[in-house]
PDB file of C-alpha atoms in Angstrom:
ATOM      1  CA  MET A   1       0.000   0.000   0.000  1.00 48.00           C
ATOM      2  CA  SER A   2       1.442   3.401  -0.972  1.00 48.00           C
ATOM      3  CA  VAL A   3       1.898   6.243   1.435  1.00 48.00           C
ATOM      4  CA  ALA A   4      -0.780   8.346  -0.305  1.00 48.00           C
ATOM      5  CA  THR A   5      -3.253   5.449  -0.057  1.00 51.00           C
ATOM      6  CA  ALA A   6      -2.409   4.868   3.597  1.00 51.00           C
ATOM      7  CA  ARG A   7      -3.429   8.374   4.595  1.00 54.00           C
ATOM      8  CA  GLY A   8      -6.749   8.325   6.331  1.00 55.00           C
ATOM      9  CA  PRO A   9      -9.645  10.803   6.110  1.00 53.00           C
ATOM     10  CA  ALA A  10      -8.390  12.690   9.160  1.00 51.00           C
ATOM     11  CA  ASP A  11      -4.960  13.227   7.574  1.00 51.00           C
ATOM     12  CA  ARG A  12      -6.483  14.431   4.296  1.00 51.00           C
ATOM     13  CA  LYS A  13      -8.783  16.802   6.192  1.00 49.00           C
ATOM     14  CA  ALA A  14      -5.827  18.171   8.168  1.00 48.00           C
ATOM     15  CA  GLY A  15      -3.917  18.739   4.943  1.00 51.00           C
ATOM     16  CA  ARG A  16      -6.803  20.649   3.397  1.00 51.00           C
ATOM     17  CA  THR A  17      -7.183  22.715   6.576  1.00 49.00           C
ATOM     18  CA  GLY A  18      -3.479  23.591   6.555  1.00 49.00           C
ATOM     19  CA  ARG A  19      -3.779  24.950   3.028  1.00 48.00           C
ATOM     20  CA  ARG A  20      -6.756  27.144   3.823  1.00 51.00           C
ATOM     21  CA  PRO A  21      -6.042  30.820   4.397  1.00 55.00           C
ATOM     22  CA  ARG A  22      -6.262  31.901   7.988  1.00 73.00           C
ATOM     23  CA  TYR A  23      -9.105  34.360   7.694  1.00 77.00           C
ATOM     24  CA  GLY A  24      -8.788  35.475  11.295  1.00 78.00           C
ATOM     25  CA  GLN A  25      -5.107  36.295  10.865  1.00 84.00           C
ATOM     26  CA  CYS A  26      -5.796  38.130   7.594  1.00 87.00           C
ATOM     27  CA  ALA A  27      -8.498  40.191   9.250  1.00 85.00           C
ATOM     28  CA  LEU A  28      -6.165  41.037  12.121  1.00 86.00           C
ATOM     29  CA  GLU A  29      -3.447  42.110   9.695  1.00 87.00           C
ATOM     30  CA  LEU A  30      -5.915  44.346   7.845  1.00 89.00           C
ATOM     31  CA  VAL A  31      -6.959  45.940  11.116  1.00 90.00           C
ATOM     32  CA  MET A  32      -3.327  46.566  12.057  1.00 91.00           C
ATOM     33  CA  ILE A  33      -2.649  48.107   8.643  1.00 91.00           C
ATOM     34  CA  ALA A  34      -5.631  50.412   9.111  1.00 91.00           C
ATOM     35  CA  VAL A  35      -4.403  51.401  12.579  1.00 91.00           C
ATOM     36  CA  ALA A  36      -0.911  52.074  11.185  1.00 89.00           C
ATOM     37  CA  LEU A  37      -2.393  54.319   8.490  1.00 89.00           C
ATOM     38  CA  VAL A  38      -4.320  56.250  11.123  1.00 90.00           C
ATOM     39  CA  PHE A  39      -1.134  56.868  13.092  1.00 87.00           C
ATOM     40  CA  LEU A  40       0.867  57.726   9.961  1.00 89.00           C
ATOM     41  CA  PHE A  41      -1.658  60.280   8.723  1.00 89.00           C
ATOM     42  CA  PRO A  42      -0.491  63.075  11.120  1.00 87.00           C
ATOM     43  CA  VAL A  43       3.091  62.461   9.975  1.00 87.00           C
ATOM     44  CA  TYR A  44       1.995  62.727   6.350  1.00 88.00           C
ATOM     45  CA  ALA A  45       0.093  65.948   7.053  1.00 87.00           C
ATOM     46  CA  LEU A  46       3.054  67.410   8.966  1.00 87.00           C
ATOM     47  CA  ILE A  47       5.590  66.751   6.202  1.00 88.00           C
ATOM     48  CA  THR A  48       3.183  67.747   3.425  1.00 89.00           C
ATOM     49  CA  LEU A  49       2.244  71.089   4.974  1.00 86.00           C
ATOM     50  CA  ALA A  50       5.894  71.818   5.730  1.00 87.00           C
ATOM     51  CA  MET A  51       6.669  71.724   2.000  1.00 87.00           C
ATOM     52  CA  LYS A  52       3.836  74.012   0.819  1.00 85.00           C
ATOM     53  CA  ASP A  53       3.544  77.742   0.401  1.00 81.00           C
ATOM     54  CA  PRO A  54       0.514  79.629   1.827  1.00 79.00           C
ATOM     55  CA  ARG A  55      -1.337  79.473  -1.501  1.00 80.00           C
ATOM     56  CA  GLN A  56      -1.065  75.686  -1.725  1.00 80.00           C
ATOM     57  CA  ILE A  57      -2.118  75.303   1.905  1.00 80.00           C
ATOM     58  CA  ALA A  58      -5.211  77.430   1.316  1.00 79.00           C
ATOM     59  CA  GLU A  59      -6.211  75.581  -1.859  1.00 78.00           C
ATOM     60  CA  SER A  60      -5.539  71.943  -0.930  1.00 79.00           C
ATOM     61  CA  PRO A  61      -3.925  71.451   2.487  1.00 78.00           C
ATOM     62  CA  LEU A  62      -3.751  67.634   2.427  1.00 80.00           C
ATOM     63  CA  SER A  63      -2.756  67.021  -1.198  1.00 81.00           C
ATOM     64  CA  LEU A  64       0.828  66.345  -2.222  1.00 82.00           C
ATOM     65  CA  PRO A  65       2.875  69.536  -2.683  1.00 82.00           C
ATOM     66  CA  SER A  66       3.243  70.509  -6.315  1.00 79.00           C
ATOM     67  CA  PRO A  67       5.951  71.639  -6.453  1.00 81.00           C
ATOM     68  CA  PRO A  68       7.432  71.083  -2.981  1.00 82.00           C
ATOM     69  CA  THR A  69       8.771  74.179  -1.225  1.00 80.00           C
ATOM     70  CA  PHE A  70      11.897  73.405   0.768  1.00 83.00           C
ATOM     71  CA  GLY A  71      12.548  77.069   1.519  1.00 83.00           C
ATOM     72  CA  ASN A  72      10.218  76.861   4.523  1.00 84.00           C
ATOM     73  CA  PHE A  73      12.879  74.960   6.446  1.00 86.00           C
ATOM     74  CA  GLY A  74      15.526  77.626   5.922  1.00 85.00           C
ATOM     75  CA  ASP A  75      13.057  80.415   6.697  1.00 82.00           C
ATOM     76  CA  ALA A  76      11.922  78.645   9.855  1.00 80.00           C
ATOM     77  CA  TRP A  77      15.521  78.120  10.987  1.00 83.00           C
ATOM     78  CA  SER A  78      16.400  81.787  10.599  1.00 79.00           C
ATOM     79  CA  SER A  79      13.095  83.471  11.506  1.00 74.00           C
ATOM     80  CA  ALA A  80      12.489  81.568  14.730  1.00 67.00           C
ATOM     81  CA  SER A  81      16.173  81.451  15.722  1.00 76.00           C
ATOM     82  CA  LEU A  82      15.920  77.682  15.911  1.00 82.00           C
ATOM     83  CA  GLY A  83      19.678  77.327  16.320  1.00 84.00           C
ATOM     84  CA  PRO A  84      19.799  79.007  19.769  1.00 88.00           C
ATOM     85  CA  ALA A  85      16.427  77.455  20.638  1.00 88.00           C
ATOM     86  CA  LEU A  86      17.727  73.968  19.850  1.00 90.00           C
ATOM     87  CA  LEU A  87      20.785  74.642  21.994  1.00 91.00           C
ATOM     88  CA  ASN A  88      18.596  75.803  24.890  1.00 93.00           C
ATOM     89  CA  SER A  89      16.327  72.768  24.601  1.00 93.00           C
ATOM     90  CA  THR A  90      19.334  70.443  24.414  1.00 93.00           C
ATOM     91  CA  VAL A  91      21.006  71.904  27.503  1.00 95.00           C
ATOM     92  CA  ILE A  92      17.820  71.801  29.576  1.00 95.00           C
ATOM     93  CA  THR A  93      16.908  68.282  28.436  1.00 95.00           C
ATOM     94  CA  VAL A  94      20.368  66.735  28.860  1.00 95.00           C
ATOM     95  CA  VAL A  95      21.061  68.226  32.303  1.00 96.00           C
ATOM     96  CA  SER A  96      17.577  67.301  33.533  1.00 96.00           C
ATOM     97  CA  LEU A  97      18.015  63.733  32.277  1.00 95.00           C
ATOM     98  CA  LEU A  98      21.378  63.370  33.999  1.00 96.00           C
ATOM     99  CA  LEU A  99      19.926  64.508  37.316  1.00 96.00           C
ATOM    100  CA  LEU A 100      16.881  62.282  36.910  1.00 95.00           C
ATOM    101  CA  ILE A 101      19.048  59.235  36.175  1.00 95.00           C
ATOM    102  CA  VAL A 102      21.430  59.827  39.082  1.00 94.00           C
ATOM    103  CA  VAL A 103      18.856  60.812  41.708  1.00 93.00           C
ATOM    104  CA  GLY A 104      16.132  58.467  40.479  1.00 93.00           C
ATOM    105  CA  SER A 105      18.293  55.344  40.270  1.00 92.00           C
ATOM    106  CA  THR A 106      19.984  55.840  43.643  1.00 91.00           C
ATOM    107  CA  GLY A 107      16.687  56.679  45.332  1.00 89.00           C
ATOM    108  CA  ALA A 108      15.016  53.649  43.777  1.00 89.00           C
ATOM    109  CA  TYR A 109      17.875  51.386  44.926  1.00 87.00           C
ATOM    110  CA  TYR A 110      17.401  52.626  48.474  1.00 84.00           C
ATOM    111  CA  LEU A 111      13.644  52.074  48.327  1.00 84.00           C
ATOM    112  CA  ALA A 112      13.929  48.625  46.745  1.00 82.00           C
ATOM    113  CA  ARG A 113      16.863  47.135  48.672  1.00 76.00           C
ATOM    114  CA  CYS A 114      18.012  49.156  51.650  1.00 69.00           C
ATOM    115  CA  ALA A 115      14.860  50.397  53.368  1.00 62.00           C
ATOM    116  CA  ARG A 116      12.028  48.246  54.655  1.00 67.00           C
ATOM    117  CA  GLY A 117       8.985  49.886  56.261  1.00 67.00           C
ATOM    118  CA  LEU A 118      10.228  53.407  55.623  1.00 71.00           C
ATOM    119  CA  GLY A 119      10.996  52.494  52.026  1.00 71.00           C
ATOM    120  CA  TYR A 120       7.406  51.402  51.375  1.00 74.00           C
ATOM    121  CA  GLY A 121       6.027  54.642  52.810  1.00 77.00           C
ATOM    122  CA  LEU A 122       8.389  56.735  50.694  1.00 80.00           C
ATOM    123  CA  TYR A 123       7.477  54.669  47.639  1.00 80.00           C
ATOM    124  CA  ILE A 124       3.780  55.440  48.160  1.00 81.00           C
ATOM    125  CA  LEU A 125       4.699  59.111  48.548  1.00 81.00           C
ATOM    126  CA  PHE A 126       6.432  59.048  45.159  1.00 82.00           C
ATOM    127  CA  LEU A 127       3.378  57.372  43.631  1.00 82.00           C
ATOM    128  CA  LEU A 128       1.253  60.257  44.913  1.00 83.00           C
ATOM    129  CA  GLY A 129       3.593  62.561  43.038  1.00 80.00           C
ATOM    130  CA  ILE A 130       2.587  60.765  39.833  1.00 84.00           C
ATOM    131  CA  VAL A 131      -1.139  60.947  40.535  1.00 82.00           C
ATOM    132  CA  LEU A 132      -1.351  64.594  41.581  1.00 80.00           C
ATOM    133  CA  PRO A 133      -1.359  67.020  38.622  1.00 80.00           C
ATOM    134  CA  PHE A 134       1.582  69.409  38.727  1.00 77.00           C
ATOM    135  CA  GLN A 135      -0.660  72.223  37.464  1.00 76.00           C
ATOM    136  CA  LEU A 136      -2.008  72.542  41.009  1.00 79.00           C
ATOM    137  CA  GLY A 137       1.374  73.833  42.140  1.00 79.00           C
ATOM    138  CA  MET A 138       2.187  76.115  39.231  1.00 83.00           C
ATOM    139  CA  ILE A 139       1.694  79.364  41.179  1.00 84.00           C
ATOM    140  CA  PRO A 140       3.772  78.307  44.251  1.00 85.00           C
ATOM    141  CA  LEU A 141       6.463  76.870  41.983  1.00 86.00           C
ATOM    142  CA  TYR A 142       6.589  80.062  39.943  1.00 87.00           C
ATOM    143  CA  LYS A 143       6.875  82.111  43.143  1.00 88.00           C
ATOM    144  CA  LEU A 144       9.674  79.844  44.393  1.00 87.00           C
ATOM    145  CA  VAL A 145      11.657  80.148  41.164  1.00 87.00           C
ATOM    146  CA  ASP A 146      11.093  83.909  41.172  1.00 88.00           C
ATOM    147  CA  ASP A 147      12.330  84.226  44.779  1.00 89.00           C
ATOM    148  CA  LEU A 148      15.449  82.263  43.832  1.00 87.00           C
ATOM    149  CA  GLY A 149      16.068  84.656  40.937  1.00 87.00           C
ATOM    150  CA  TRP A 150      16.009  81.799  38.440  1.00 89.00           C
ATOM    151  CA  LEU A 151      13.340  83.042  36.036  1.00 89.00           C
ATOM    152  CA  GLY A 152      14.723  83.022  32.509  1.00 88.00           C
ATOM    153  CA  THR A 153      17.614  80.708  33.469  1.00 91.00           C
ATOM    154  CA  TYR A 154      18.600  77.123  32.770  1.00 93.00           C
ATOM    155  CA  GLN A 155      18.721  76.142  36.428  1.00 92.00           C
ATOM    156  CA  GLY A 156      15.117  77.150  37.007  1.00 90.00           C
ATOM    157  CA  MET A 157      13.899  74.867  34.224  1.00 93.00           C
ATOM    158  CA  VAL A 158      16.210  72.017  35.256  1.00 93.00           C
ATOM    159  CA  LEU A 159      14.974  72.251  38.853  1.00 91.00           C
ATOM    160  CA  PHE A 160      11.358  72.206  37.673  1.00 91.00           C
ATOM    161  CA  TYR A 161      11.684  69.227  35.332  1.00 93.00           C
ATOM    162  CA  THR A 162      13.775  67.208  37.772  1.00 93.00           C
ATOM    163  CA  GLY A 163      11.211  67.658  40.524  1.00 89.00           C
ATOM    164  CA  ILE A 164       8.207  67.016  38.295  1.00 90.00           C
ATOM    165  CA  GLN A 165       9.573  63.884  36.612  1.00 92.00           C
ATOM    166  CA  LEU A 166      11.376  62.371  39.605  1.00 92.00           C
ATOM    167  CA  PRO A 167       8.367  60.395  40.978  1.00 91.00           C
ATOM    168  CA  PHE A 168       7.785  58.714  37.610  1.00 91.00           C
ATOM    169  CA  THR A 169      11.505  57.977  37.241  1.00 93.00           C
ATOM    170  CA  VAL A 170      11.722  56.442  40.724  1.00 91.00           C
ATOM    171  CA  PHE A 171       8.645  54.349  39.958  1.00 89.00           C
ATOM    172  CA  LEU A 172      10.260  52.884  36.827  1.00 88.00           C
ATOM    173  CA  TYR A 173      13.631  52.226  38.465  1.00 90.00           C
ATOM    174  CA  THR A 174      12.127  50.681  41.612  1.00 88.00           C
ATOM    175  CA  GLY A 175      10.076  48.131  39.693  1.00 85.00           C
ATOM    176  CA  PHE A 176      13.075  47.135  37.583  1.00 86.00           C
ATOM    177  CA  ILE A 177      15.472  46.846  40.549  1.00 86.00           C
ATOM    178  CA  ARG A 178      13.022  44.651  42.433  1.00 84.00           C
ATOM    179  CA  ALA A 179      12.992  42.273  39.452  1.00 83.00           C
ATOM    180  CA  LEU A 180      16.790  41.957  39.402  1.00 82.00           C
ATOM    181  CA  PRO A 181      18.463  39.033  41.214  1.00 82.00           C
ATOM    182  CA  GLN A 182      20.018  40.141  44.493  1.00 79.00           C
ATOM    183  CA  ASP A 183      22.851  37.610  44.404  1.00 80.00           C
ATOM    184  CA  TYR A 184      25.441  39.837  42.715  1.00 75.00           C
ATOM    185  CA  ALA A 185      24.876  42.818  44.990  1.00 77.00           C
ATOM    186  CA  GLN A 186      24.848  40.621  48.096  1.00 79.00           C
ATOM    187  CA  ALA A 187      28.096  38.997  47.012  1.00 81.00           C
ATOM    188  CA  ALA A 188      29.650  42.440  46.631  1.00 78.00           C
ATOM    189  CA  LEU A 189      28.464  43.396  50.130  1.00 78.00           C
ATOM    190  CA  ILE A 190      29.929  40.199  51.561  1.00 81.00           C
ATOM    191  CA  ASP A 191      33.248  40.967  49.837  1.00 78.00           C
ATOM    192  CA  GLY A 192      33.450  44.287  51.670  1.00 78.00           C
ATOM    193  CA  CYS A 193      31.670  46.766  49.410  1.00 79.00           C
ATOM    194  CA  ASN A 194      29.239  49.228  50.879  1.00 79.00           C
ATOM    195  CA  HIS A 195      25.840  49.886  49.320  1.00 76.00           C
ATOM    196  CA  ARG A 196      27.152  52.792  47.238  1.00 81.00           C
ATOM    197  CA  GLN A 197      29.913  50.674  45.728  1.00 82.00           C
ATOM    198  CA  ALA A 198      27.567  47.731  45.167  1.00 82.00           C
ATOM    199  CA  PHE A 199      25.155  50.004  43.358  1.00 84.00           C
ATOM    200  CA  THR A 200      27.644  51.830  41.147  1.00 84.00           C
ATOM    201  CA  ARG A 201      29.729  48.755  40.263  1.00 85.00           C
ATOM    202  CA  ILE A 202      27.138  45.964  40.152  1.00 83.00           C
ATOM    203  CA  VAL A 203      23.536  47.183  40.024  1.00 86.00           C
ATOM    204  CA  PHE A 204      23.694  50.296  37.853  1.00 88.00           C
ATOM    205  CA  PRO A 205      25.301  48.543  34.839  1.00 87.00           C
ATOM    206  CA  LEU A 206      22.348  46.140  34.913  1.00 87.00           C
ATOM    207  CA  LEU A 207      19.897  49.057  34.655  1.00 89.00           C
ATOM    208  CA  ARG A 208      20.648  49.866  31.012  1.00 87.00           C
ATOM    209  CA  PRO A 209      17.214  48.776  29.675  1.00 85.00           C
ATOM    210  CA  ILE A 210      15.226  50.844  32.166  1.00 89.00           C
ATOM    211  CA  THR A 211      17.671  53.749  31.833  1.00 91.00           C
ATOM    212  CA  GLY A 212      16.934  53.811  28.097  1.00 87.00           C
ATOM    213  CA  THR A 213      13.227  53.883  28.898  1.00 87.00           C
ATOM    214  CA  VAL A 214      13.731  56.715  31.395  1.00 91.00           C
ATOM    215  CA  ILE A 215      15.721  58.719  28.842  1.00 91.00           C
ATOM    216  CA  ILE A 216      13.146  58.358  26.073  1.00 89.00           C
ATOM    217  CA  LEU A 217      10.018  59.056  28.110  1.00 89.00           C
ATOM    218  CA  ASN A 218      11.463  61.995  30.028  1.00 93.00           C
ATOM    219  CA  ALA A 219      13.224  63.447  26.975  1.00 92.00           C
ATOM    220  CA  VAL A 220       9.991  63.459  24.968  1.00 91.00           C
ATOM    221  CA  PHE A 221       8.139  65.242  27.776  1.00 93.00           C
ATOM    222  CA  ILE A 222      10.847  67.825  28.445  1.00 94.00           C
ATOM    223  CA  TRP A 223      11.646  68.502  24.781  1.00 93.00           C
ATOM    224  CA  ASN A 224       8.012  68.945  23.719  1.00 91.00           C
ATOM    225  CA  ASP A 225       6.797  70.890  26.758  1.00 92.00           C
ATOM    226  CA  PHE A 226       5.449  74.289  25.759  1.00 90.00           C
ATOM    227  CA  PHE A 227       3.576  75.790  28.685  1.00 88.00           C
ATOM    228  CA  THR A 228       6.367  75.667  31.281  1.00 89.00           C
ATOM    229  CA  PRO A 229       9.104  77.293  29.106  1.00 91.00           C
ATOM    230  CA  LEU A 230       6.583  79.906  27.991  1.00 89.00           C
ATOM    231  CA  LEU A 231       5.881  80.734  31.639  1.00 88.00           C
ATOM    232  CA  TYR A 232       9.434  80.585  33.000  1.00 89.00           C
ATOM    233  CA  LEU A 233      11.502  81.590  29.960  1.00 88.00           C
ATOM    234  CA  GLY A 234       9.181  83.851  27.941  1.00 78.00           C
ATOM    235  CA  GLY A 235      10.914  87.015  26.768  1.00 78.00           C
ATOM    236  CA  SER A 236      14.423  85.779  27.653  1.00 82.00           C
ATOM    237  CA  ASP A 237      17.225  84.500  25.453  1.00 85.00           C
ATOM    238  CA  LYS A 238      16.764  80.966  26.875  1.00 89.00           C
ATOM    239  CA  GLU A 239      13.522  80.155  25.041  1.00 88.00           C
ATOM    240  CA  THR A 240      13.154  76.547  23.882  1.00 91.00           C
ATOM    241  CA  VAL A 241      12.070  75.190  20.504  1.00 89.00           C
ATOM    242  CA  PRO A 242       8.273  75.028  21.126  1.00 88.00           C
ATOM    243  CA  VAL A 243       8.266  78.641  22.336  1.00 88.00           C
ATOM    244  CA  GLY A 244      10.332  79.721  19.331  1.00 83.00           C
ATOM    245  CA  ILE A 245       7.936  78.032  16.894  1.00 82.00           C
ATOM    246  CA  PHE A 246       5.003  79.704  18.637  1.00 81.00           C
ATOM    247  CA  ALA A 247       6.327  83.020  17.314  1.00 73.00           C
ATOM    248  CA  PHE A 248       5.000  82.077  13.857  1.00 72.00           C
ATOM    249  CA  VAL A 249       1.412  82.065  15.128  1.00 71.00           C
ATOM    250  CA  GLY A 250      -0.057  85.509  15.705  1.00 63.00           C
ATOM    251  CA  GLN A 251      -3.479  87.006  16.249  1.00 46.00           C
ATOM    252  CA  TYR A 252      -3.904  88.111  12.653  1.00 42.00           C
ATOM    253  CA  VAL A 253      -1.226  86.296  10.655  1.00 51.00           C
ATOM    254  CA  SER A 254      -0.303  82.600  10.848  1.00 66.00           C
ATOM    255  CA  ASP A 255       2.296  81.169   8.481  1.00 73.00           C
ATOM    256  CA  TYR A 256       1.497  77.503   8.824  1.00 79.00           C
ATOM    257  CA  GLY A 257       4.123  76.461   6.292  1.00 81.00           C
ATOM    258  CA  LEU A 258       6.829  77.846   8.576  1.00 81.00           C
ATOM    259  CA  VAL A 259       5.095  76.391  11.638  1.00 83.00           C
ATOM    260  CA  PHE A 260       5.085  72.851  10.265  1.00 86.00           C
ATOM    261  CA  ALA A 261       8.616  73.199   8.875  1.00 86.00           C
ATOM    262  CA  GLY A 262       9.771  74.268  12.331  1.00 86.00           C
ATOM    263  CA  LEU A 263       7.944  71.302  13.865  1.00 86.00           C
ATOM    264  CA  VAL A 264       9.743  68.900  11.519  1.00 88.00           C
ATOM    265  CA  LEU A 265      13.119  70.393  12.442  1.00 87.00           C
ATOM    266  CA  ALA A 266      12.244  70.302  16.145  1.00 87.00           C
ATOM    267  CA  ALA A 267      11.132  66.660  15.998  1.00 87.00           C
ATOM    268  CA  LEU A 268      14.280  65.345  14.307  1.00 88.00           C
ATOM    269  CA  PRO A 269      16.602  65.302  17.381  1.00 87.00           C
ATOM    270  CA  ILE A 270      14.130  63.540  19.651  1.00 85.00           C
ATOM    271  CA  LEU A 271      13.223  61.150  16.816  1.00 86.00           C
ATOM    272  CA  ILE A 272      16.876  60.182  16.445  1.00 87.00           C
ATOM    273  CA  VAL A 273      17.125  59.519  20.193  1.00 84.00           C
ATOM    274  CA  PHE A 274      14.001  57.368  20.049  1.00 81.00           C
ATOM    275  CA  VAL A 275      15.288  55.304  17.100  1.00 82.00           C
ATOM    276  CA  VAL A 276      18.589  54.680  18.893  1.00 81.00           C
ATOM    277  CA  LEU A 277      17.034  53.699  22.233  1.00 77.00           C
ATOM    278  CA  GLN A 278      13.690  52.200  21.211  1.00 73.00           C
ATOM    279  CA  ARG A 279      14.769  48.613  21.893  1.00 72.00           C
ATOM    280  CA  TYR A 280      15.233  49.483  25.557  1.00 68.00           C
ATOM    281  CA  VAL A 281      11.647  50.685  26.029  1.00 68.00           C
ATOM    282  CA  ILE A 282       9.977  47.264  25.933  1.00 66.00           C
ATOM    283  CA  LYS A 283      12.810  45.686  27.947  1.00 65.00           C
ATOM    284  CA  GLY A 284      12.510  48.377  30.597  1.00 59.00           C
ATOM    285  CA  PHE A 285       8.746  48.104  30.953  1.00 58.00           C
ATOM    286  CA  ALA A 286       8.851  44.296  30.876  1.00 60.00           C
ATOM    287  CA  GLY A 287      11.460  44.216  33.641  1.00 55.00           C
ATOM    288  CA  GLY A 288       9.468  46.678  35.743  1.00 50.00           C
ATOM    289  CA  LEU A 289       6.238  44.724  35.295  1.00 47.00           C
ATOM    290  CA  LYS A 290       7.928  41.517  36.431  1.00 49.00           C
ATOM    291  CA  GLY A 291       8.871  43.251  39.644  1.00 46.00           C
TER     292      GLY A 291
END
């Protein structure tokens, strides 16, 4: 008896079923394609409007530019002083991130490993800092920065962002540290290291995934924030990119071609950071959720 003849009805049915298209999977893929198109549409509109002159925007804002106008990018760079604004945003973002990484990681290590009852109470206090909206304290914070003489300065913005984002940073680091094995740090303590040495030499190098997550999430918030720099830096030479782009929008005249060109230029640095560190985002959240 041949092999083909020996196959029973069940085997032939299984073979036919294996060749059938998976309609459920196809439907899911179509849904995901539709969702991707929805998310890509704002990007398309942003790039398209950035390459149009006012006449093309008025006639057909969402059609392809014909011909494309690349002069908006040069005009936006010079008119809004995006060079100094990019420098200001970079300084504020980088210094704030460094402080958040140093203070947040060391504080989270203390809460996760060194403290017991006190650590849990402090952890709940940091969680309250995430829940409470910072807008409730805008007036007292503004008065504090004004009394310190830090309005229109880098240090005022760095102090604000470090304080506002520290609870969220501690929350991320604490969950990830709790998921890490304690064997290496305990071995370092047994060998004579103190907690500071065990953290800097053993634990912190293991925090690269969650550190990448902290950098991306905090950098996006700090870089794109508009209201706080407008309040603390408005009228000074330390204005950030969102405040500089806001100069294109007036009460009577709005040059949307320059606005969208400026937005494209402003999004490029943070987009590059995200592309470089995106693989750490899922690792960081997954490690924190395990904890």
